Amino acid sequence: MVHSYAFSSSASAEKVLGVNDKNLSYLEMLLASDMTVRGNVVFLEGDNPSFIPLMERLESLSKQDGEISESEIFMEYQDIFSSENMENLSILVRDRRIHPKSQNQRKYMKALSDNQIVFSVGPAGTGKTFIAIAYALSELISGRKRKIILSRPVVEAGESLGFLPGDLSQKLNPYMRPLYDAMEYMLSFESLRRYLDSGAIEISPLAYMRGRSLNSAVVILDEAQNATKAQMKMFLTRLGEDSVMIVTGDPSQIDLPRKSDSGLCEAIELCEGINGIEIVRFSSEDAIRSRIIREIIRAYGRKEDV
């Protein structure tokens, strides 16, 4: 049996299939079927019920700027298999709407709107930091919060800030780069620079949080598995009026000399069940960065189980 899907235009077909149909082999692998293209029509040999829904999603995605990547194809494919119909959640940042791509991402977005402190833990590529940044920007731009405070532990793998060249902002840049990357995806460079210059978006090392009371802000602690127990207690007790704290991390990637010193693991254990705090746990099944990342996480998981 052969199924076909006709794109509305050659431009849509090219964005979905890629220049010279370079995405075709990946689509064949994903759908486990042979595919061919004639003009604006793509044909699939066999009977895969995901084919038409996936093509419709990708054509809708093609209306945005830029060619569609392998990771975007995988995210749309994964979203077809949502096993539970939850409410339609999304985050609006200017004219860009961020949709959840897995059930746990939906749970995460709902937790952010319902709680003061949210822990988001799990492996790389699951959207923990990206969704946190999207939520924070949405709150800032809408005026619901006055500022965003971004923090990370800055001593990793035995290297401290004192050994890095430059002033404080230059020393922090390598640690904060993933946060900048997420913001640059959603904001123009000029808008991001204005927010940073005005202090509406503040970058702060975790150690500099002591003694502060953080009001009307979205406060994000990224890579929290590398915060010590004392640092984590200090951070969580900075929560002020009308603020939301988001703590993200991967307990399998602790760089502290002793893994038992991780404040993230202790905080999750102590805070479980407290009203106003929710813990969202991701797994390799939620890895939406790309199919390859998902398989890498599984491979390392199998090794650790041996």
Short mmCIF file of N, CA and C in Angstrom, two decimals, residues 155-290:
data_model
loop_
_atom_site.label_atom_id
_atom_site.label_comp_id
_atom_site.label_asym_id
_atom_site.label_seq_id
_atom_site.Cartn_x
_atom_site.Cartn_y
_atom_site.Cartn_z
N VAL A 155 31.72 26.91 40.03
CA VAL A 155 32.92 26.10 40.23
C VAL A 155 32.60 24.69 39.79
N GLU A 156 33.17 24.28 38.66
CA GLU A 156 32.88 22.97 38.11
C GLU A 156 34.17 22.28 37.71
N ALA A 157 34.22 21.00 37.94
CA ALA A 157 35.34 20.16 37.53
C ALA A 157 36.67 20.72 38.00
N GLY A 158 36.68 21.33 39.18
CA GLY A 158 37.93 21.77 39.79
C GLY A 158 38.42 23.12 39.34
N GLU A 159 37.70 23.82 38.46
CA GLU A 159 38.16 25.12 37.98
C GLU A 159 37.31 26.22 38.58
N SER A 160 37.93 27.23 39.17
CA SER A 160 37.17 28.30 39.81
C SER A 160 37.26 29.58 39.00
N LEU A 161 36.37 30.54 39.32
CA LEU A 161 36.34 31.81 38.61
C LEU A 161 37.67 32.55 38.67
N GLY A 162 38.38 32.41 39.79
CA GLY A 162 39.61 33.17 39.96
C GLY A 162 40.67 32.87 38.93
N PHE A 163 40.61 31.69 38.32
CA PHE A 163 41.61 31.30 37.34
C PHE A 163 41.25 31.70 35.92
N LEU A 164 40.02 32.24 35.73
CA LEU A 164 39.60 32.64 34.40
C LEU A 164 39.93 34.11 34.16
N PRO A 165 40.30 34.50 32.93
CA PRO A 165 40.66 35.90 32.64
C PRO A 165 39.45 36.81 32.60
N GLY A 166 39.69 38.14 32.76
CA GLY A 166 38.64 39.13 32.57
C GLY A 166 37.93 39.52 33.85
N ASP A 167 36.95 40.47 33.69
CA ASP A 167 36.16 40.91 34.83
C ASP A 167 35.09 39.85 35.13
N LEU A 168 34.19 40.16 36.09
CA LEU A 168 33.23 39.16 36.53
C LEU A 168 32.33 38.69 35.39
N SER A 169 31.81 39.63 34.58
CA SER A 169 30.91 39.24 33.50
C SER A 169 31.62 38.35 32.49
N GLN A 170 32.90 38.63 32.22
CA GLN A 170 33.66 37.80 31.29
C GLN A 170 33.95 36.43 31.89
N LYS A 171 34.22 36.40 33.21
CA LYS A 171 34.45 35.12 33.87
C LYS A 171 33.19 34.25 33.84
N LEU A 172 32.02 34.90 34.00
CA LEU A 172 30.77 34.16 34.05
C LEU A 172 30.31 33.65 32.69
N ASN A 173 30.74 34.29 31.62
CA ASN A 173 30.19 34.00 30.30
C ASN A 173 30.23 32.52 29.92
N PRO A 174 31.35 31.80 30.13
CA PRO A 174 31.35 30.38 29.75
C PRO A 174 30.32 29.56 30.51
N TYR A 175 30.07 29.91 31.77
CA TYR A 175 29.10 29.18 32.57
C TYR A 175 27.66 29.50 32.16
N MET A 176 27.42 30.73 31.75
CA MET A 176 26.07 31.19 31.44
C MET A 176 25.69 31.03 29.97
N ARG A 177 26.61 30.57 29.14
CA ARG A 177 26.36 30.49 27.71
C ARG A 177 25.09 29.72 27.36
N PRO A 178 24.81 28.57 28.01
CA PRO A 178 23.55 27.87 27.66
C PRO A 178 22.30 28.71 27.93
N LEU A 179 22.34 29.56 28.96
CA LEU A 179 21.20 30.41 29.26
C LEU A 179 21.06 31.51 28.20
N TYR A 180 22.20 32.09 27.79
CA TYR A 180 22.17 33.08 26.71
C TYR A 180 21.63 32.46 25.43
N ASP A 181 22.05 31.23 25.13
CA ASP A 181 21.61 30.57 23.90
C ASP A 181 20.09 30.46 23.87
N ALA A 182 19.49 30.06 24.99
CA ALA A 182 18.04 29.93 25.06
C ALA A 182 17.36 31.28 24.87
N MET A 183 17.90 32.33 25.50
CA MET A 183 17.29 33.66 25.37
C MET A 183 17.43 34.20 23.95
N GLU A 184 18.58 33.96 23.33
CA GLU A 184 18.81 34.45 21.97
C GLU A 184 17.90 33.78 20.96
N TYR A 185 17.43 32.58 21.27
CA TYR A 185 16.48 31.89 20.39
C TYR A 185 15.13 32.60 20.38
N MET A 186 14.78 33.22 21.50
CA MET A 186 13.45 33.81 21.65
C MET A 186 13.42 35.32 21.53
N LEU A 187 14.56 35.98 21.70
CA LEU A 187 14.63 37.44 21.63
C LEU A 187 15.67 37.87 20.61
N SER A 188 15.48 39.05 20.03
CA SER A 188 16.52 39.62 19.19
C SER A 188 17.71 40.00 20.05
N PHE A 189 18.88 40.10 19.44
CA PHE A 189 20.08 40.49 20.18
C PHE A 189 19.89 41.85 20.83
N GLU A 190 19.24 42.78 20.11
CA GLU A 190 19.04 44.13 20.63
C GLU A 190 18.13 44.12 21.86
N SER A 191 17.04 43.34 21.80
CA SER A 191 16.13 43.27 22.94
C SER A 191 16.82 42.66 24.15
N LEU A 192 17.57 41.59 23.93
CA LEU A 192 18.27 40.94 25.03
C LEU A 192 19.28 41.89 25.66
N ARG A 193 20.01 42.63 24.83
CA ARG A 193 20.99 43.57 25.34
C ARG A 193 20.33 44.67 26.18
N ARG A 194 19.16 45.15 25.75
CA ARG A 194 18.45 46.18 26.51
C ARG A 194 18.03 45.66 27.88
N TYR A 195 17.52 44.45 27.93
CA TYR A 195 17.11 43.86 29.21
C TYR A 195 18.31 43.68 30.13
N LEU A 196 19.43 43.24 29.58
CA LEU A 196 20.63 43.04 30.39
C LEU A 196 21.18 44.37 30.90
N ASP A 197 21.22 45.37 30.01
CA ASP A 197 21.77 46.68 30.39
C ASP A 197 20.91 47.37 31.44
N SER A 198 19.60 47.17 31.38
CA SER A 198 18.69 47.83 32.32
C SER A 198 18.60 47.09 33.65
N GLY A 199 19.13 45.86 33.70
CA GLY A 199 19.04 45.07 34.91
C GLY A 199 17.78 44.26 35.03
N ALA A 200 16.90 44.33 34.02
CA ALA A 200 15.68 43.53 34.05
C ALA A 200 16.01 42.04 33.96
N ILE A 201 17.11 41.72 33.28
CA ILE A 201 17.67 40.36 33.31
C ILE A 201 19.02 40.46 33.99
N GLU A 202 19.16 39.75 35.08
CA GLU A 202 20.39 39.82 35.88
C GLU A 202 21.07 38.46 35.91
N ILE A 203 22.37 38.46 35.68
CA ILE A 203 23.18 37.26 35.78
C ILE A 203 23.94 37.33 37.09
N SER A 204 23.79 36.29 37.93
CA SER A 204 24.42 36.34 39.24
C SER A 204 25.00 34.99 39.61
N PRO A 205 26.27 34.94 40.04
CA PRO A 205 26.80 33.68 40.55
C PRO A 205 26.02 33.25 41.79
N LEU A 206 25.90 31.96 41.98
CA LEU A 206 25.14 31.46 43.13
C LEU A 206 25.68 32.00 44.45
N ALA A 207 26.99 32.08 44.56
CA ALA A 207 27.59 32.54 45.82
C ALA A 207 27.22 33.98 46.16
N TYR A 208 26.80 34.79 45.16
CA TYR A 208 26.47 36.19 45.39
C TYR A 208 25.01 36.37 45.84
N MET A 209 24.26 35.28 46.01
CA MET A 209 22.86 35.38 46.40
C MET A 209 22.67 35.61 47.90
N ARG A 210 23.68 35.33 48.69
CA ARG A 210 23.55 35.40 50.14
C ARG A 210 23.09 36.78 50.59
N GLY A 211 22.11 36.81 51.49
CA GLY A 211 21.63 38.06 52.06
C GLY A 211 20.57 38.78 51.26
N ARG A 212 20.25 38.30 50.05
CA ARG A 212 19.27 38.98 49.21
C ARG A 212 17.86 38.48 49.48
N SER A 213 16.87 39.32 49.18
CA SER A 213 15.47 38.93 49.18
C SER A 213 14.95 39.23 47.78
N LEU A 214 14.57 38.21 47.06
CA LEU A 214 14.26 38.34 45.64
C LEU A 214 12.75 38.46 45.46
N ASN A 215 12.28 39.67 45.14
CA ASN A 215 10.86 39.96 45.03
C ASN A 215 10.46 40.19 43.58
N SER A 216 9.20 39.82 43.26
CA SER A 216 8.62 40.04 41.94
C SER A 216 9.58 39.63 40.81
N ALA A 217 10.11 38.42 40.93
CA ALA A 217 11.11 37.96 39.96
C ALA A 217 10.89 36.48 39.64
N VAL A 218 11.39 36.09 38.49
CA VAL A 218 11.56 34.67 38.18
C VAL A 218 13.04 34.38 38.37
N VAL A 219 13.35 33.48 39.28
CA VAL A 219 14.72 33.19 39.65
C VAL A 219 15.03 31.76 39.19
N ILE A 220 16.04 31.62 38.34
CA ILE A 220 16.39 30.31 37.78
C ILE A 220 17.77 29.91 38.27
N LEU A 221 17.86 28.73 38.86
CA LEU A 221 19.15 28.14 39.20
C LEU A 221 19.35 26.95 38.28
N ASP A 222 20.31 27.08 37.37
CA ASP A 222 20.58 26.03 36.38
C ASP A 222 21.78 25.20 36.84
N GLU A 223 21.86 23.97 36.35
CA GLU A 223 22.95 23.05 36.73
C GLU A 223 23.04 22.92 38.25
N ALA A 224 21.88 22.81 38.89
CA ALA A 224 21.82 22.84 40.35
C ALA A 224 22.43 21.61 41.00
N GLN A 225 22.70 20.57 40.24
CA GLN A 225 23.34 19.39 40.83
C GLN A 225 24.74 19.71 41.36
N ASN A 226 25.32 20.83 40.90
CA ASN A 226 26.66 21.23 41.35
C ASN A 226 26.63 22.27 42.46
N ALA A 227 25.45 22.53 43.00
CA ALA A 227 25.34 23.38 44.19
C ALA A 227 25.52 22.51 45.43
N THR A 228 26.26 23.01 46.41
CA THR A 228 26.43 22.26 47.65
C THR A 228 25.14 22.33 48.47
N LYS A 229 25.08 21.55 49.52
CA LYS A 229 23.91 21.55 50.39
C LYS A 229 23.69 22.93 51.02
N ALA A 230 24.79 23.55 51.48
CA ALA A 230 24.67 24.89 52.09
C ALA A 230 24.22 25.92 51.06
N GLN A 231 24.76 25.86 49.85
CA GLN A 231 24.36 26.80 48.80
C GLN A 231 22.89 26.64 48.45
N MET A 232 22.42 25.40 48.36
CA MET A 232 21.02 25.17 47.98
C MET A 232 20.08 25.72 49.05
N LYS A 233 20.37 25.47 50.32
CA LYS A 233 19.54 26.01 51.40
C LYS A 233 19.52 27.54 51.33
N MET A 234 20.70 28.14 51.14
CA MET A 234 20.79 29.59 51.03
C MET A 234 19.96 30.10 49.87
N PHE A 235 20.05 29.45 48.72
CA PHE A 235 19.32 29.89 47.53
C PHE A 235 17.81 29.82 47.74
N LEU A 236 17.32 28.69 48.20
CA LEU A 236 15.87 28.52 48.35
C LEU A 236 15.27 29.50 49.35
N THR A 237 16.04 29.91 50.33
CA THR A 237 15.52 30.85 51.34
C THR A 237 15.63 32.31 50.91
N ARG A 238 16.05 32.54 49.65
CA ARG A 238 16.05 33.91 49.11
C ARG A 238 14.68 34.28 48.52
N LEU A 239 13.77 33.33 48.41
CA LEU A 239 12.48 33.56 47.75
C LEU A 239 11.70 34.66 48.44
N GLY A 240 11.35 35.73 47.67
CA GLY A 240 10.62 36.86 48.21
C GLY A 240 9.18 36.90 47.74
N GLU A 241 8.53 38.03 47.97
CA GLU A 241 7.13 38.20 47.61
C GLU A 241 6.94 38.15 46.10
N ASP A 242 5.88 37.47 45.67
CA ASP A 242 5.46 37.43 44.26
C ASP A 242 6.59 36.95 43.34
N SER A 243 7.37 35.98 43.82
CA SER A 243 8.46 35.43 43.00
C SER A 243 8.26 33.94 42.75
N VAL A 244 8.89 33.47 41.69
CA VAL A 244 8.88 32.06 41.34
C VAL A 244 10.33 31.61 41.20
N MET A 245 10.66 30.46 41.79
CA MET A 245 12.00 29.89 41.64
C MET A 245 11.91 28.61 40.81
N ILE A 246 12.86 28.47 39.88
CA ILE A 246 12.95 27.27 39.05
C ILE A 246 14.35 26.71 39.22
N VAL A 247 14.43 25.47 39.66
CA VAL A 247 15.71 24.82 39.92
C VAL A 247 15.84 23.66 38.94
N THR A 248 16.85 23.71 38.06
CA THR A 248 17.03 22.66 37.07
C THR A 248 18.36 21.95 37.29
N GLY A 249 18.39 20.67 36.98
CA GLY A 249 19.64 19.94 37.13
C GLY A 249 19.52 18.48 36.73
N ASP A 250 20.67 17.86 36.63
CA ASP A 250 20.76 16.44 36.26
C ASP A 250 21.58 15.72 37.32
N PRO A 251 20.95 14.99 38.23
CA PRO A 251 21.69 14.33 39.30
C PRO A 251 22.74 13.32 38.82
N SER A 252 22.68 12.93 37.56
CA SER A 252 23.68 12.00 37.04
C SER A 252 24.95 12.71 36.55
N GLN A 253 24.95 14.06 36.61
CA GLN A 253 26.08 14.84 36.11
C GLN A 253 26.69 15.72 37.20
N ILE A 254 26.85 15.19 38.38
CA ILE A 254 27.41 15.95 39.51
C ILE A 254 28.93 16.06 39.35
N ASP A 255 29.45 17.30 39.37
CA ASP A 255 30.89 17.54 39.23
C ASP A 255 31.57 17.84 40.55
N LEU A 256 30.83 17.83 41.65
CA LEU A 256 31.43 18.07 42.96
C LEU A 256 32.39 16.93 43.32
N PRO A 257 33.41 17.21 44.13
CA PRO A 257 34.36 16.15 44.50
C PRO A 257 33.68 14.92 45.08
N ARG A 258 32.62 15.16 45.89
CA ARG A 258 31.85 14.04 46.44
C ARG A 258 30.40 14.20 46.01
N LYS A 259 29.87 13.23 45.29
CA LYS A 259 28.50 13.33 44.78
C LYS A 259 27.49 13.48 45.91
N SER A 260 27.80 12.97 47.09
CA SER A 260 26.89 13.05 48.22
C SER A 260 26.72 14.48 48.74
N ASP A 261 27.61 15.41 48.28
CA ASP A 261 27.51 16.80 48.71
C ASP A 261 26.50 17.61 47.91
N SER A 262 25.88 17.01 46.89
CA SER A 262 24.96 17.76 46.02
C SER A 262 23.74 18.25 46.78
N GLY A 263 23.55 19.56 46.76
CA GLY A 263 22.38 20.14 47.42
C GLY A 263 21.09 19.86 46.70
N LEU A 264 21.16 19.58 45.38
CA LEU A 264 19.94 19.29 44.62
C LEU A 264 19.29 18.01 45.12
N CYS A 265 20.09 16.97 45.28
CA CYS A 265 19.55 15.68 45.73
C CYS A 265 18.92 15.80 47.11
N GLU A 266 19.59 16.53 48.02
CA GLU A 266 19.04 16.71 49.35
C GLU A 266 17.76 17.53 49.32
N ALA A 267 17.73 18.60 48.53
CA ALA A 267 16.56 19.48 48.47
C ALA A 267 15.34 18.74 47.94
N ILE A 268 15.53 17.90 46.92
CA ILE A 268 14.41 17.13 46.37
C ILE A 268 13.83 16.22 47.43
N GLU A 269 14.70 15.59 48.20
CA GLU A 269 14.24 14.69 49.26
C GLU A 269 13.50 15.45 50.35
N LEU A 270 14.02 16.61 50.75
CA LEU A 270 13.43 17.36 51.85
C LEU A 270 12.15 18.10 51.46
N CYS A 271 12.08 18.57 50.20
CA CYS A 271 10.96 19.43 49.78
C CYS A 271 9.79 18.67 49.19
N GLU A 272 9.96 17.38 48.93
CA GLU A 272 8.88 16.58 48.36
C GLU A 272 7.66 16.67 49.27
N GLY A 273 6.52 17.03 48.68
CA GLY A 273 5.27 17.07 49.43
C GLY A 273 4.93 18.41 50.05
N ILE A 274 5.83 19.39 49.99
CA ILE A 274 5.53 20.71 50.54
C ILE A 274 4.58 21.45 49.60
N ASN A 275 3.51 22.01 50.14
CA ASN A 275 2.54 22.74 49.33
C ASN A 275 3.20 23.95 48.68
N GLY A 276 3.02 24.11 47.36
CA GLY A 276 3.63 25.22 46.63
C GLY A 276 4.94 24.86 45.98
N ILE A 277 5.40 23.63 46.20
CA ILE A 277 6.63 23.14 45.57
C ILE A 277 6.28 21.90 44.76
N GLU A 278 6.76 21.84 43.52
CA GLU A 278 6.54 20.64 42.71
C GLU A 278 7.86 20.20 42.10
N ILE A 279 8.01 18.89 42.01
CA ILE A 279 9.21 18.29 41.43
C ILE A 279 8.80 17.55 40.16
N VAL A 280 9.38 17.97 39.02
CA VAL A 280 9.09 17.34 37.73
C VAL A 280 10.32 16.54 37.33
N ARG A 281 10.13 15.25 37.13
CA ARG A 281 11.24 14.35 36.81
C ARG A 281 11.16 13.93 35.35
N PHE A 282 12.24 14.21 34.60
CA PHE A 282 12.34 13.82 33.20
C PHE A 282 13.16 12.54 33.06
N SER A 283 12.97 11.84 31.96
CA SER A 283 13.75 10.64 31.65
C SER A 283 14.22 10.72 30.21
N SER A 284 14.92 9.69 29.76
CA SER A 284 15.40 9.67 28.37
C SER A 284 14.24 9.72 27.38
N GLU A 285 13.05 9.28 27.79
CA GLU A 285 11.89 9.32 26.90
C GLU A 285 11.48 10.75 26.56
N ASP A 286 11.90 11.71 27.39
CA ASP A 286 11.55 13.11 27.17
C ASP A 286 12.61 13.87 26.40
N ALA A 287 13.68 13.19 25.98
CA ALA A 287 14.78 13.87 25.29
C ALA A 287 14.33 14.29 23.91
N ILE A 288 14.07 15.59 23.74
CA ILE A 288 13.51 16.10 22.49
C ILE A 288 14.54 16.87 21.67
N ARG A 289 15.77 17.00 22.18
CA ARG A 289 16.78 17.75 21.43
C ARG A 289 17.05 17.07 20.09
N SER A 290 17.16 15.75 20.10
CA SER A 290 17.27 14.98 18.87
C SER A 290 17.18 13.51 19.20
#
